[in-house]
JSON list of C-alpha atoms in Angstrom, two decimals:
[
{"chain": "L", "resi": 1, "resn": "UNK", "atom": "CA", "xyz": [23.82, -58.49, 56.67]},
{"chain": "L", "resi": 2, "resn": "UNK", "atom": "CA", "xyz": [22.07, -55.63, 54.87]},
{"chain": "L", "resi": 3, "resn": "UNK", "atom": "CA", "xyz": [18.10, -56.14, 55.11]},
{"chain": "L", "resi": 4, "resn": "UNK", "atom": "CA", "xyz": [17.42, -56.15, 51.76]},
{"chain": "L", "resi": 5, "resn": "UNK", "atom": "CA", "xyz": [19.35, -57.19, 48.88]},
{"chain": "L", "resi": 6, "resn": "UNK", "atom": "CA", "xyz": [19.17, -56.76, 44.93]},
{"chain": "L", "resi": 7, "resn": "UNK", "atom": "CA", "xyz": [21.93, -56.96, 42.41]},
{"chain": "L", "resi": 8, "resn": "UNK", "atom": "CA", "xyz": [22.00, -53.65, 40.85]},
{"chain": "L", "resi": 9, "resn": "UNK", "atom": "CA", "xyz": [22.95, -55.19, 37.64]},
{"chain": "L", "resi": 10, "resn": "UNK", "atom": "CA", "xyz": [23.19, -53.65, 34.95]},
{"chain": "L", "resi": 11, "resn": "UNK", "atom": "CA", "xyz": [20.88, -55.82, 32.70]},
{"chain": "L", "resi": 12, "resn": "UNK", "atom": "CA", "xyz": [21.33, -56.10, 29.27]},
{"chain": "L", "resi": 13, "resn": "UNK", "atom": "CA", "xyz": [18.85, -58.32, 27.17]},
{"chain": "L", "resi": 14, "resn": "UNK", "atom": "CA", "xyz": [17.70, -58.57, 24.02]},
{"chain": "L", "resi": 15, "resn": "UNK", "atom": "CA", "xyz": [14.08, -57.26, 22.90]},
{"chain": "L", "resi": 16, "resn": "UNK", "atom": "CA", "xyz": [11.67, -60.94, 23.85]},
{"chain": "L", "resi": 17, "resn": "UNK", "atom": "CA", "xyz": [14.05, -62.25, 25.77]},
{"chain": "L", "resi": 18, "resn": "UNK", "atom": "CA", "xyz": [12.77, -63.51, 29.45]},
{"chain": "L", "resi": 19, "resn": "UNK", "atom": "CA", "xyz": [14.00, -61.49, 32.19]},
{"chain": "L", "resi": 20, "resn": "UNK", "atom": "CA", "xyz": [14.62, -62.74, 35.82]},
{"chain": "L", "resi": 21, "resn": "UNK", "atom": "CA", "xyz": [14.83, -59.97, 38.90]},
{"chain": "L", "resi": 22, "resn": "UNK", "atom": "CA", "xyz": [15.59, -61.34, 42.27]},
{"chain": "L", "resi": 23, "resn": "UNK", "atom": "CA", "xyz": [15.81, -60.10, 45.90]},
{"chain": "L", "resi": 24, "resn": "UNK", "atom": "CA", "xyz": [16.34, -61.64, 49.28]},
{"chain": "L", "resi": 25, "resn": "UNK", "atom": "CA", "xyz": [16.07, -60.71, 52.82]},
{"chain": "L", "resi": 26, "resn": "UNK", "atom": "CA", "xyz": [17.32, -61.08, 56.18]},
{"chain": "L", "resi": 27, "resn": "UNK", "atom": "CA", "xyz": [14.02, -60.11, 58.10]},
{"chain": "L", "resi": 28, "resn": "UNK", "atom": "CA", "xyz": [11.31, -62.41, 59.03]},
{"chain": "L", "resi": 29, "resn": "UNK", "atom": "CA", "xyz": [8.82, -60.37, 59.67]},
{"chain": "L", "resi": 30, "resn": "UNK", "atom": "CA", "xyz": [8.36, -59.32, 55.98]},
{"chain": "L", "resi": 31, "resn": "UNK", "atom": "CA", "xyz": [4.94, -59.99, 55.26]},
{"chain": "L", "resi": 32, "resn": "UNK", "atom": "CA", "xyz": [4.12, -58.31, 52.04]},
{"chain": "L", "resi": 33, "resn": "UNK", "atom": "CA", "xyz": [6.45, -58.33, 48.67]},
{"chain": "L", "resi": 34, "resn": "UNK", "atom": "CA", "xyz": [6.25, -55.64, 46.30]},
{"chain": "L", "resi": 35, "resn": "UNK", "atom": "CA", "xyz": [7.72, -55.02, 42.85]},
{"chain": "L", "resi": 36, "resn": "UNK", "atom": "CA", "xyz": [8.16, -51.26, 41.52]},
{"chain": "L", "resi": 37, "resn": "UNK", "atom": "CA", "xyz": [9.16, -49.74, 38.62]},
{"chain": "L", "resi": 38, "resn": "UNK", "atom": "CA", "xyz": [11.46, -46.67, 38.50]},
{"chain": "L", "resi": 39, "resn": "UNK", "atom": "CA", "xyz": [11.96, -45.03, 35.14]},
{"chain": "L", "resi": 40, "resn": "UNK", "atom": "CA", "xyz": [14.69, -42.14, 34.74]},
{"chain": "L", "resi": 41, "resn": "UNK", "atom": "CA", "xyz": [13.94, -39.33, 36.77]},
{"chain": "L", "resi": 42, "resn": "UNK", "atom": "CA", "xyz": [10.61, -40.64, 37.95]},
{"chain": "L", "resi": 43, "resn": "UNK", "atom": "CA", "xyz": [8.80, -41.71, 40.85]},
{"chain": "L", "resi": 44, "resn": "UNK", "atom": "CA", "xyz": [8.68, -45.62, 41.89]},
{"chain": "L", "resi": 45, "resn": "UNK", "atom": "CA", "xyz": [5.28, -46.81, 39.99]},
{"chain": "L", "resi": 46, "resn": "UNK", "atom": "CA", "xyz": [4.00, -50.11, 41.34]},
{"chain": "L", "resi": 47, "resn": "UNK", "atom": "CA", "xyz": [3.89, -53.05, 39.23]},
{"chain": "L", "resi": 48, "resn": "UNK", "atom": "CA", "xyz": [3.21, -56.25, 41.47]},
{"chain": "L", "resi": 49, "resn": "UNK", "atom": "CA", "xyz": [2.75, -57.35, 45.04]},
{"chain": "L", "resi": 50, "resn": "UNK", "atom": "CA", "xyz": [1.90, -60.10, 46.83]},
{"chain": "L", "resi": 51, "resn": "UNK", "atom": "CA", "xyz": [1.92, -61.60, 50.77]},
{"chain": "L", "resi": 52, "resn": "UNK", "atom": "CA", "xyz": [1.88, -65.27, 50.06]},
{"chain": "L", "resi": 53, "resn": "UNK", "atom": "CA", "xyz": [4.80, -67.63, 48.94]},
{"chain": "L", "resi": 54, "resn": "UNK", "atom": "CA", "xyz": [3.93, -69.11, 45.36]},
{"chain": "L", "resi": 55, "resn": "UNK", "atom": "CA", "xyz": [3.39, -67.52, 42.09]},
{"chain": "L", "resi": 56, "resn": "UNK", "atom": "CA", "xyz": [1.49, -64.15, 40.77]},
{"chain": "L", "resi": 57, "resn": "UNK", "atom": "CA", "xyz": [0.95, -63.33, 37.41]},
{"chain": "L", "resi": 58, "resn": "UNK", "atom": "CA", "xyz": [-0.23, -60.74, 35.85]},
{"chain": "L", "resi": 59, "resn": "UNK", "atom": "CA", "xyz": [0.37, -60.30, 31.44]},
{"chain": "L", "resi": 60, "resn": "UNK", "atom": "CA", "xyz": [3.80, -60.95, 31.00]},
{"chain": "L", "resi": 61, "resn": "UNK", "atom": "CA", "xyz": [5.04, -60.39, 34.30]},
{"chain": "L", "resi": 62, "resn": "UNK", "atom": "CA", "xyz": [4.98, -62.80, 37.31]},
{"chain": "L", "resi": 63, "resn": "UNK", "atom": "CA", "xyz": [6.28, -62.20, 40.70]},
{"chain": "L", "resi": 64, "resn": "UNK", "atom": "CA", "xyz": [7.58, -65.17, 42.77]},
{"chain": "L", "resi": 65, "resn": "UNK", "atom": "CA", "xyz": [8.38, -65.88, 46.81]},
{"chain": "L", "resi": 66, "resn": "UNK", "atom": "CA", "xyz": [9.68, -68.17, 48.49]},
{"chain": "L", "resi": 67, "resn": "UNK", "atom": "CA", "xyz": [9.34, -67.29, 52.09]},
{"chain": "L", "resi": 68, "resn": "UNK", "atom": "CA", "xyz": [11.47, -70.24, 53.78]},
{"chain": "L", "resi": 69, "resn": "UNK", "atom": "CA", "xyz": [14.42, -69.27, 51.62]},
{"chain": "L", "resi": 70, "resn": "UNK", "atom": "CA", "xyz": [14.00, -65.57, 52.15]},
{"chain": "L", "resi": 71, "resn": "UNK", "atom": "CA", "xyz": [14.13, -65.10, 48.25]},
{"chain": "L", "resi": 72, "resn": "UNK", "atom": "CA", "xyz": [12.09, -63.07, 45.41]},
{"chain": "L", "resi": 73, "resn": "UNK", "atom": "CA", "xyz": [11.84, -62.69, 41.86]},
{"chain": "L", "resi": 74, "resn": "UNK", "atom": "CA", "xyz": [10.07, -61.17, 39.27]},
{"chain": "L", "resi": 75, "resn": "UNK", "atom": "CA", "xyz": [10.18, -62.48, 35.39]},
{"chain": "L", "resi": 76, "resn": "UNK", "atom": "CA", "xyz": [9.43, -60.52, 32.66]},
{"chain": "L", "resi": 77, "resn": "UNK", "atom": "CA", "xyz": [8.25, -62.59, 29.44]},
{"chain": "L", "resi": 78, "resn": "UNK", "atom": "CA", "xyz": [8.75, -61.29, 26.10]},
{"chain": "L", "resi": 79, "resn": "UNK", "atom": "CA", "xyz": [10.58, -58.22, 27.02]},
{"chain": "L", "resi": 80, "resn": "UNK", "atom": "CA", "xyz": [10.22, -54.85, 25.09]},
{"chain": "L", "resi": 81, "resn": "UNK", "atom": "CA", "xyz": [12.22, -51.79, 25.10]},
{"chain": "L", "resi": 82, "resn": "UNK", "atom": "CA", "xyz": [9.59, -49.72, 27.20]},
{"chain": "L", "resi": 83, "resn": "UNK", "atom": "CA", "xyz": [10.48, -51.74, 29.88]},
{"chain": "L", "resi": 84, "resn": "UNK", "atom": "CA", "xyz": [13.89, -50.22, 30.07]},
{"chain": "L", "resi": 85, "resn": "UNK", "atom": "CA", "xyz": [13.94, -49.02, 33.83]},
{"chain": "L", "resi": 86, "resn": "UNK", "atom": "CA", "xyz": [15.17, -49.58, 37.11]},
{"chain": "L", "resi": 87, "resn": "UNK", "atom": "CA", "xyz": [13.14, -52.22, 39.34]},
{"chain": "L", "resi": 88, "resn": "UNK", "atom": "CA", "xyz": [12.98, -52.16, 42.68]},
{"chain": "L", "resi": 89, "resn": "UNK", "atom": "CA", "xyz": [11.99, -55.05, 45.17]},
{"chain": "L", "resi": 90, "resn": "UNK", "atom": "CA", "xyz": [10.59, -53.42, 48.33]},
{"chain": "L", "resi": 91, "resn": "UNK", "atom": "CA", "xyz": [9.19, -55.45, 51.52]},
{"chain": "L", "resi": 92, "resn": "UNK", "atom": "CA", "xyz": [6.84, -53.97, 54.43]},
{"chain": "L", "resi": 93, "resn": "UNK", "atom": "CA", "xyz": [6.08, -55.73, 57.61]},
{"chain": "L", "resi": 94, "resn": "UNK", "atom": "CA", "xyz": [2.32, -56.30, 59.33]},
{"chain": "L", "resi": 95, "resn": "UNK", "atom": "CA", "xyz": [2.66, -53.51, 61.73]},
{"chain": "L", "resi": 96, "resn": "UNK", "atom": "CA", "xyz": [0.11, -52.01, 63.53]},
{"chain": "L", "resi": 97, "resn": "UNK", "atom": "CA", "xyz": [0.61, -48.91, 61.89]},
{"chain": "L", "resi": 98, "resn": "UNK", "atom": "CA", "xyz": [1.28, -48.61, 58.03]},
{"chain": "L", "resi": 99, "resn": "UNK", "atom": "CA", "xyz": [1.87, -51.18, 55.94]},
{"chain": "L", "resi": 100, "resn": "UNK", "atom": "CA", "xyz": [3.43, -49.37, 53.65]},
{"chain": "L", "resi": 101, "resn": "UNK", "atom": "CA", "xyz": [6.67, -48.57, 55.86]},
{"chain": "L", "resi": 102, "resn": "UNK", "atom": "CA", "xyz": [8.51, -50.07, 52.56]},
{"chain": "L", "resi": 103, "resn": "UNK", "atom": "CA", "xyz": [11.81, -51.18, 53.17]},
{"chain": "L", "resi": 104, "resn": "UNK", "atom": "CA", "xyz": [13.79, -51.34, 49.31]},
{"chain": "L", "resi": 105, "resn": "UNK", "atom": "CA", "xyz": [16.23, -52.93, 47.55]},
{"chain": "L", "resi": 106, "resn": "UNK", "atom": "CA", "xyz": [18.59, -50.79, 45.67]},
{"chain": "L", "resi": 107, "resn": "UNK", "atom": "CA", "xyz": [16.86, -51.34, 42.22]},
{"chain": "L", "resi": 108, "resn": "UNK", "atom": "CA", "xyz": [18.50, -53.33, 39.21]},
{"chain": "L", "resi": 109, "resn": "UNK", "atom": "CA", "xyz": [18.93, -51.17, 35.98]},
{"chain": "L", "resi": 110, "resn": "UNK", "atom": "CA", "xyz": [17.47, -53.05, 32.96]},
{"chain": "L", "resi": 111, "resn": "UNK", "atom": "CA", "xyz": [18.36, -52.13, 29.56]},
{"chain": "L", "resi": 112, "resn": "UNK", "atom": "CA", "xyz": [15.65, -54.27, 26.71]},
{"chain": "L", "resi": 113, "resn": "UNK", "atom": "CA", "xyz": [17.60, -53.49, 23.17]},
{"chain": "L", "resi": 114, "resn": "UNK", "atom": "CA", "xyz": [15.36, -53.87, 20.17]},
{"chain": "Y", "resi": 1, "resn": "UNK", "atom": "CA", "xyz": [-5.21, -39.84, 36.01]},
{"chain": "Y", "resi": 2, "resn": "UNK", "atom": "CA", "xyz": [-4.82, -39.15, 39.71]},
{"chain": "Y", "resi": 3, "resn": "UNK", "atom": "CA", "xyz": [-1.24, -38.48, 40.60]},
{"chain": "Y", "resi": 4, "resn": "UNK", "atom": "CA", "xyz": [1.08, -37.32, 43.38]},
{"chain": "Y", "resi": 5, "resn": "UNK", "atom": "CA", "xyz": [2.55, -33.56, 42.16]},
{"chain": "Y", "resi": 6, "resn": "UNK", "atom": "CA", "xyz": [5.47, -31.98, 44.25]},
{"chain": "Y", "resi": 7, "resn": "UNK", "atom": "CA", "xyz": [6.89, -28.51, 43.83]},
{"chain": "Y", "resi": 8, "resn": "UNK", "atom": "CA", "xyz": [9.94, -27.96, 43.25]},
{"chain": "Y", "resi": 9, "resn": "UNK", "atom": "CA", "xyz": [11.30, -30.65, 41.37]},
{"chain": "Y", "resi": 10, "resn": "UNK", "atom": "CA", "xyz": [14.73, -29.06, 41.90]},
{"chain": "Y", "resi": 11, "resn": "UNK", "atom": "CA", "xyz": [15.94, -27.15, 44.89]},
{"chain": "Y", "resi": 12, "resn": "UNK", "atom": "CA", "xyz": [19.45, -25.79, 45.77]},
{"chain": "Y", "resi": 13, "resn": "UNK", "atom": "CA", "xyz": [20.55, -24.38, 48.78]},
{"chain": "Y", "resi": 14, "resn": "UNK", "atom": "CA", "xyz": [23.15, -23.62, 51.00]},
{"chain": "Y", "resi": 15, "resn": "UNK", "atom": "CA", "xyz": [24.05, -25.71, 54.03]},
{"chain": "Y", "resi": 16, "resn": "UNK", "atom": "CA", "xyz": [21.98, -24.32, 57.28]},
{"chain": "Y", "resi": 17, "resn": "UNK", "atom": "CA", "xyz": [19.44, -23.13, 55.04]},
{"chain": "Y", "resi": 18, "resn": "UNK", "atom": "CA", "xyz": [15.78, -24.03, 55.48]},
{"chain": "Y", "resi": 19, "resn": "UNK", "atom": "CA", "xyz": [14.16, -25.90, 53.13]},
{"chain": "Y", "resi": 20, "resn": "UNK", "atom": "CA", "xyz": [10.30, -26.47, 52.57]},
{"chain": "Y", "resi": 21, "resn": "UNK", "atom": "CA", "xyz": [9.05, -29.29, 50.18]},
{"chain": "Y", "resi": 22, "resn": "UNK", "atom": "CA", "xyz": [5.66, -29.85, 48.59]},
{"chain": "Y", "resi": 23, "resn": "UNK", "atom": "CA", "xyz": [3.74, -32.61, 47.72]},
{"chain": "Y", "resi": 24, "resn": "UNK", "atom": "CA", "xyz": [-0.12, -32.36, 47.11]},
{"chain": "Y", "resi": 25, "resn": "UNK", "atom": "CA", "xyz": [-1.34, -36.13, 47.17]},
{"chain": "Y", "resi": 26, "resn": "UNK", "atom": "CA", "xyz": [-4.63, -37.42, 45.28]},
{"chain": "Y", "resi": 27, "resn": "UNK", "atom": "CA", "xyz": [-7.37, -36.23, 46.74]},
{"chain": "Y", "resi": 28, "resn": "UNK", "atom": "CA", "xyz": [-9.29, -38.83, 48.26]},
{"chain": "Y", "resi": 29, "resn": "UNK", "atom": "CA", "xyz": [-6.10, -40.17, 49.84]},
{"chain": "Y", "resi": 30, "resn": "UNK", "atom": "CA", "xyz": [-5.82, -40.59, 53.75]},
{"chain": "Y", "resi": 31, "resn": "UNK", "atom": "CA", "xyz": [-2.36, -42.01, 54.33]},
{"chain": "Y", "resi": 32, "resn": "UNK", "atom": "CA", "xyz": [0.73, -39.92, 53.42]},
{"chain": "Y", "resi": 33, "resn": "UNK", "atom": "CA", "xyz": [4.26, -40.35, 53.07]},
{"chain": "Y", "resi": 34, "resn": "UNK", "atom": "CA", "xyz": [7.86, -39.27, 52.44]},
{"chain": "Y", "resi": 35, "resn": "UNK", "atom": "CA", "xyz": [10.75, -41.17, 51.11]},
{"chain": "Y", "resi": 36, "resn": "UNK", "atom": "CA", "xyz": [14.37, -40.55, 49.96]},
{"chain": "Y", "resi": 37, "resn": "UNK", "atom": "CA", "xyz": [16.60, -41.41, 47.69]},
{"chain": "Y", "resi": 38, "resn": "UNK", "atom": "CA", "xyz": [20.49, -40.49, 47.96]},
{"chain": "Y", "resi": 39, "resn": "UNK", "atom": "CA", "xyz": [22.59, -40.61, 44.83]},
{"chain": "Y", "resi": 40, "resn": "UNK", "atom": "CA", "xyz": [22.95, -44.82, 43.57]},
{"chain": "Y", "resi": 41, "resn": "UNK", "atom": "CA", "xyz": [21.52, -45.91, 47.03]},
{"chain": "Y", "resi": 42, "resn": "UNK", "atom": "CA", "xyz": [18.10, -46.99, 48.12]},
{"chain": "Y", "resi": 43, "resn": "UNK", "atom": "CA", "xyz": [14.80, -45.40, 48.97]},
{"chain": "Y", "resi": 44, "resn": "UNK", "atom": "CA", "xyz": [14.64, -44.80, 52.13]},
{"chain": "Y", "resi": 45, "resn": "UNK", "atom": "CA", "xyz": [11.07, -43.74, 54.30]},
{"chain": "Y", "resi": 46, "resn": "UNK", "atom": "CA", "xyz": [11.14, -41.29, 56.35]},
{"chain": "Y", "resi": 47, "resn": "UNK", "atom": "CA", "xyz": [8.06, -41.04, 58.00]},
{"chain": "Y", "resi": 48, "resn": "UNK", "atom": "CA", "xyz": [3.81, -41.86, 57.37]},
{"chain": "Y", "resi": 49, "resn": "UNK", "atom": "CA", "xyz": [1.19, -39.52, 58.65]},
{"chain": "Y", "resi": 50, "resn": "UNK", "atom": "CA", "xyz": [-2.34, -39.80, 58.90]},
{"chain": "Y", "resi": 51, "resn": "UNK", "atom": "CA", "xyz": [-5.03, -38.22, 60.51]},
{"chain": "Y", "resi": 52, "resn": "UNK", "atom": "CA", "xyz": [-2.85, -34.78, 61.20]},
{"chain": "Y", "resi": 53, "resn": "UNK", "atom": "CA", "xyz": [-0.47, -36.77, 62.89]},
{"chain": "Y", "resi": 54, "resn": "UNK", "atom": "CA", "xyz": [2.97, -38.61, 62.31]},
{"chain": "Y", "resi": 55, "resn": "UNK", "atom": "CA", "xyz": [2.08, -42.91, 62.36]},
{"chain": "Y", "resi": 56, "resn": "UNK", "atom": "CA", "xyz": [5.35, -43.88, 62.20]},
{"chain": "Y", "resi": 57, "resn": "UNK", "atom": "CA", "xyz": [8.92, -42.52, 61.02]},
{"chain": "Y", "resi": 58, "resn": "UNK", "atom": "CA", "xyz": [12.69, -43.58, 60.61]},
{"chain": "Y", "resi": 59, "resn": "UNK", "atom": "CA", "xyz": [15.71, -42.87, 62.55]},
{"chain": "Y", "resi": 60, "resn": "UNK", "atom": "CA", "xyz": [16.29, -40.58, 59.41]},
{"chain": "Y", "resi": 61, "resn": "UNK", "atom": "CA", "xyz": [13.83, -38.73, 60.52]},
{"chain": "Y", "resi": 62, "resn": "UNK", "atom": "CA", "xyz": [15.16, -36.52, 63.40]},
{"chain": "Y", "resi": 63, "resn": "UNK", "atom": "CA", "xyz": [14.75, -33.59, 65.30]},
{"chain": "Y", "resi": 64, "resn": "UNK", "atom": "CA", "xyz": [15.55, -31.05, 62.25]},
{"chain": "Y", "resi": 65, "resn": "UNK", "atom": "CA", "xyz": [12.52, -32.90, 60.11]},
{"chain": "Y", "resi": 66, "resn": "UNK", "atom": "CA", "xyz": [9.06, -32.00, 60.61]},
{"chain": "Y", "resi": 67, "resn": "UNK", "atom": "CA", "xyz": [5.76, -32.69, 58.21]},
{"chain": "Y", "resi": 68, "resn": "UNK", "atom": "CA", "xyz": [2.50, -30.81, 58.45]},
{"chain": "Y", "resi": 69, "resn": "UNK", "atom": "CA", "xyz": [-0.49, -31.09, 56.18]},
{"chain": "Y", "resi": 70, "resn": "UNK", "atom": "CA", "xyz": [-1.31, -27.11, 56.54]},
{"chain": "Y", "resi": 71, "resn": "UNK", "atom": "CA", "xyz": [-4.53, -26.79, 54.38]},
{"chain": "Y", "resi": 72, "resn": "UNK", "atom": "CA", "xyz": [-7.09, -30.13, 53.40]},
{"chain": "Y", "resi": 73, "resn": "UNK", "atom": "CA", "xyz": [-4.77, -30.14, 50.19]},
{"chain": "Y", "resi": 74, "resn": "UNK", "atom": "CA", "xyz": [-0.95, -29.68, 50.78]},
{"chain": "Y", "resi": 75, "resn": "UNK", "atom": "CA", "xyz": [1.39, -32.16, 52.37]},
{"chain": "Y", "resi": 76, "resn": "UNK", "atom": "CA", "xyz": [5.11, -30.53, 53.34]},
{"chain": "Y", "resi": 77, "resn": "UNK", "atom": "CA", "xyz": [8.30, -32.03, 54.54]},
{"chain": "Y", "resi": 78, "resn": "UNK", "atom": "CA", "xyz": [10.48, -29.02, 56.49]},
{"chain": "Y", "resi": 79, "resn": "UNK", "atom": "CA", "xyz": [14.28, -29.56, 57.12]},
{"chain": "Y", "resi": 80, "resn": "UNK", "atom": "CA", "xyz": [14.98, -26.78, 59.18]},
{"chain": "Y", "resi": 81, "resn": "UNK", "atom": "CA", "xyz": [18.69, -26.83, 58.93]},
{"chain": "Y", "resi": 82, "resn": "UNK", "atom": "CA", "xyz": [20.21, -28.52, 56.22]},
{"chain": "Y", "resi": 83, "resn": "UNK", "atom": "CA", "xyz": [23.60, -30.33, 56.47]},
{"chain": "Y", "resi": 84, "resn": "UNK", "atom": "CA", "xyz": [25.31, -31.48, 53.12]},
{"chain": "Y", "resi": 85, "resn": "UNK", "atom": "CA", "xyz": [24.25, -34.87, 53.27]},
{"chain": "Y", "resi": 86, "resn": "UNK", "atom": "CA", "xyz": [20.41, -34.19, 53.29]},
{"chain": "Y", "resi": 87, "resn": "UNK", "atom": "CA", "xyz": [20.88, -33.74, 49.30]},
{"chain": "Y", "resi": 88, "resn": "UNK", "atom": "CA", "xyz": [18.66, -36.39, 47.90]},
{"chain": "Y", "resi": 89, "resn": "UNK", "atom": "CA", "xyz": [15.89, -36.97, 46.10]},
{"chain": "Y", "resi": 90, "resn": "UNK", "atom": "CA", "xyz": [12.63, -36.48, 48.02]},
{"chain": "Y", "resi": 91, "resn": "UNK", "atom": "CA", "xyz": [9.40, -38.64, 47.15]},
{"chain": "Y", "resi": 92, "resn": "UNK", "atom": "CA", "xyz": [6.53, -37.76, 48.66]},
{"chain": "Y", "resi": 93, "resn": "UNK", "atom": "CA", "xyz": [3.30, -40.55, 48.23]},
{"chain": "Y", "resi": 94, "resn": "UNK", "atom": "CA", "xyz": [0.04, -41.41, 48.99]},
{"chain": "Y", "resi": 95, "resn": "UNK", "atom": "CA", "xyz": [-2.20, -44.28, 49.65]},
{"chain": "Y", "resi": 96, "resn": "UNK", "atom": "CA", "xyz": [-5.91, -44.82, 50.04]},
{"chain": "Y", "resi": 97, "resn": "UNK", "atom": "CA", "xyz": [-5.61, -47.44, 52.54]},
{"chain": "Y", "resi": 98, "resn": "UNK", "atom": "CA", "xyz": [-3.30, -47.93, 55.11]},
{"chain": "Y", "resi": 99, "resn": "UNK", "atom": "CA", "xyz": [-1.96, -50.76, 53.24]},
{"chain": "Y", "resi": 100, "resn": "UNK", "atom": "CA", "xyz": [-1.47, -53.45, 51.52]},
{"chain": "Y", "resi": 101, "resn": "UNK", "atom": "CA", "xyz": [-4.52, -53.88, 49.48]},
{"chain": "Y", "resi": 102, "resn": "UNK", "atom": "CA", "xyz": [-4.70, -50.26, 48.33]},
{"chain": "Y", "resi": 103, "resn": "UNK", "atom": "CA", "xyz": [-1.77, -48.50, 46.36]},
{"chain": "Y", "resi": 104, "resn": "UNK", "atom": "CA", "xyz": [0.87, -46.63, 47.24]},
{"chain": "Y", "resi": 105, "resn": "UNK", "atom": "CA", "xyz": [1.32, -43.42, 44.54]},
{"chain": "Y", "resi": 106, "resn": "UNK", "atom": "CA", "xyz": [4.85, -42.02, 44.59]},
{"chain": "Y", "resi": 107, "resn": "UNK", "atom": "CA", "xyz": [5.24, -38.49, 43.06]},
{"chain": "Y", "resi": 108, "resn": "UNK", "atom": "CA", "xyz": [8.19, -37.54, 40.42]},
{"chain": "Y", "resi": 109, "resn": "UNK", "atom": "CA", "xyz": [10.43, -36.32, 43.50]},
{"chain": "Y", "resi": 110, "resn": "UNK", "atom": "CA", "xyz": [12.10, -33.06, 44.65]},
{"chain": "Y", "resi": 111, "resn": "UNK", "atom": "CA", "xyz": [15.98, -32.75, 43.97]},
{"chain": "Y", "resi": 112, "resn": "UNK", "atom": "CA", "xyz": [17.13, -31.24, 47.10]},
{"chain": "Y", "resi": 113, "resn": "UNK", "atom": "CA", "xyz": [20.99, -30.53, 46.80]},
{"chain": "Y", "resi": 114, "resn": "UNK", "atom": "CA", "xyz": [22.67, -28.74, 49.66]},
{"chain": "Y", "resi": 115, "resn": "UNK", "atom": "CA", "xyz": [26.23, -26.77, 48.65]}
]
């Protein structure tokens, strides 16, 4: 079972429609949940993360995890075109040394059509 | 804004070739970091350096891979042979802290494609 998976879609919704991104893992050491954002031909630029299970918001996004199901998601409310782009779950463990040895999913492709 | 730069953003060469990639992170930035990214699969780290030394790294990361940080300001990865399947894209990043609290700041990538 692969560590970390993501359906790479692609996603097709319409412009303020609510979008739902999920992930889950195999590894239990995963400590801290992360949500990037990949546009074309661009770096990863990060959008959410959190260590806890329960809910995060911040403006129209809100990241989610569930820790005893091994599961993640990330909603996005009122969706615009600008956030056409690839998002990418990545997950790090509490080593001693970094904590940002990121381990990723392979990114779902969302298209937001005005 | 602050940001990650890395030079080239395209590089081709020929298998067994050596290849040098740049990255100069933000400036007040301690932790630093290279990923990968081969064609439709995932990013991948490579390795995490701080403090003029290598913190952690991948089985990727093997003898042929080496990172130095040669001046207070650059950050480079070195393949020293490359093989056809080292064509990726390269990320290099940065972070202020070692992690989570902080941010970690990817740069646009290096194409590396080996022929």
């Amino acid at each position: 079972q692969k560590e970390v998976e993501q359906d790479p879609g692609p996603l097709s919704v319409p412009e303020g429609a609510i979008v739902s991104l999920n992930c889950t893992y195999s590894n239990s050491a995963f400590q801290y949940f992360m949500w990037y954002r990949q546009y074309s031909r661009k770096g990863p630029e990060l959008l959410m993360y959190t260590y806890s299970s329960g809910n995060k918001e911040d403006g129209r996004f809100t990241a989610q995890v569930d820790k005893s199901s091994k599961y993640i998601s990330l909603f996005i409310r009122d969706s615009q075109p600008s956030d056409s782009a690839t998002y990418l779950c990545a997950m790090s463990e509490n080593s001693g040394g970094s904590n940002y040895k990121l381990t990723f999913g392979k990114g779902t492709l969302l298209t937001v059509n005005p | 804004e602050p940001e990650v730069t890395q030079t080239p953003s395209h590089q081709v060469t020929q298998m067994g070739q050596e290849v040098i990639l740049r990255c100069v992170p933000i400036s007040n930035h301690l932790y630093f970091y290279w990923y990968r990214q081969i064609l439709g699969q995932k990013v991948e780290f490579l390795v995490s350096f701080y403090n003029n030394e290598i913190s952690e790294k991948s089985e990727i990361f093997d003898d042929q891979f080496s990172v130095e940080r040669p001046d207070g300001s650059n950050f480079t990865l070195k393949i020293r042979s490359t093989k056809l399947e080292d064509s990726a894209m390269y990320f290099c990043a940065s972070s202020r802290d070692r992690g989570p609290a902080g941010e970690l700041f990817f740069g646009e990538g290096s194409r590396l494609t080996v022929l």
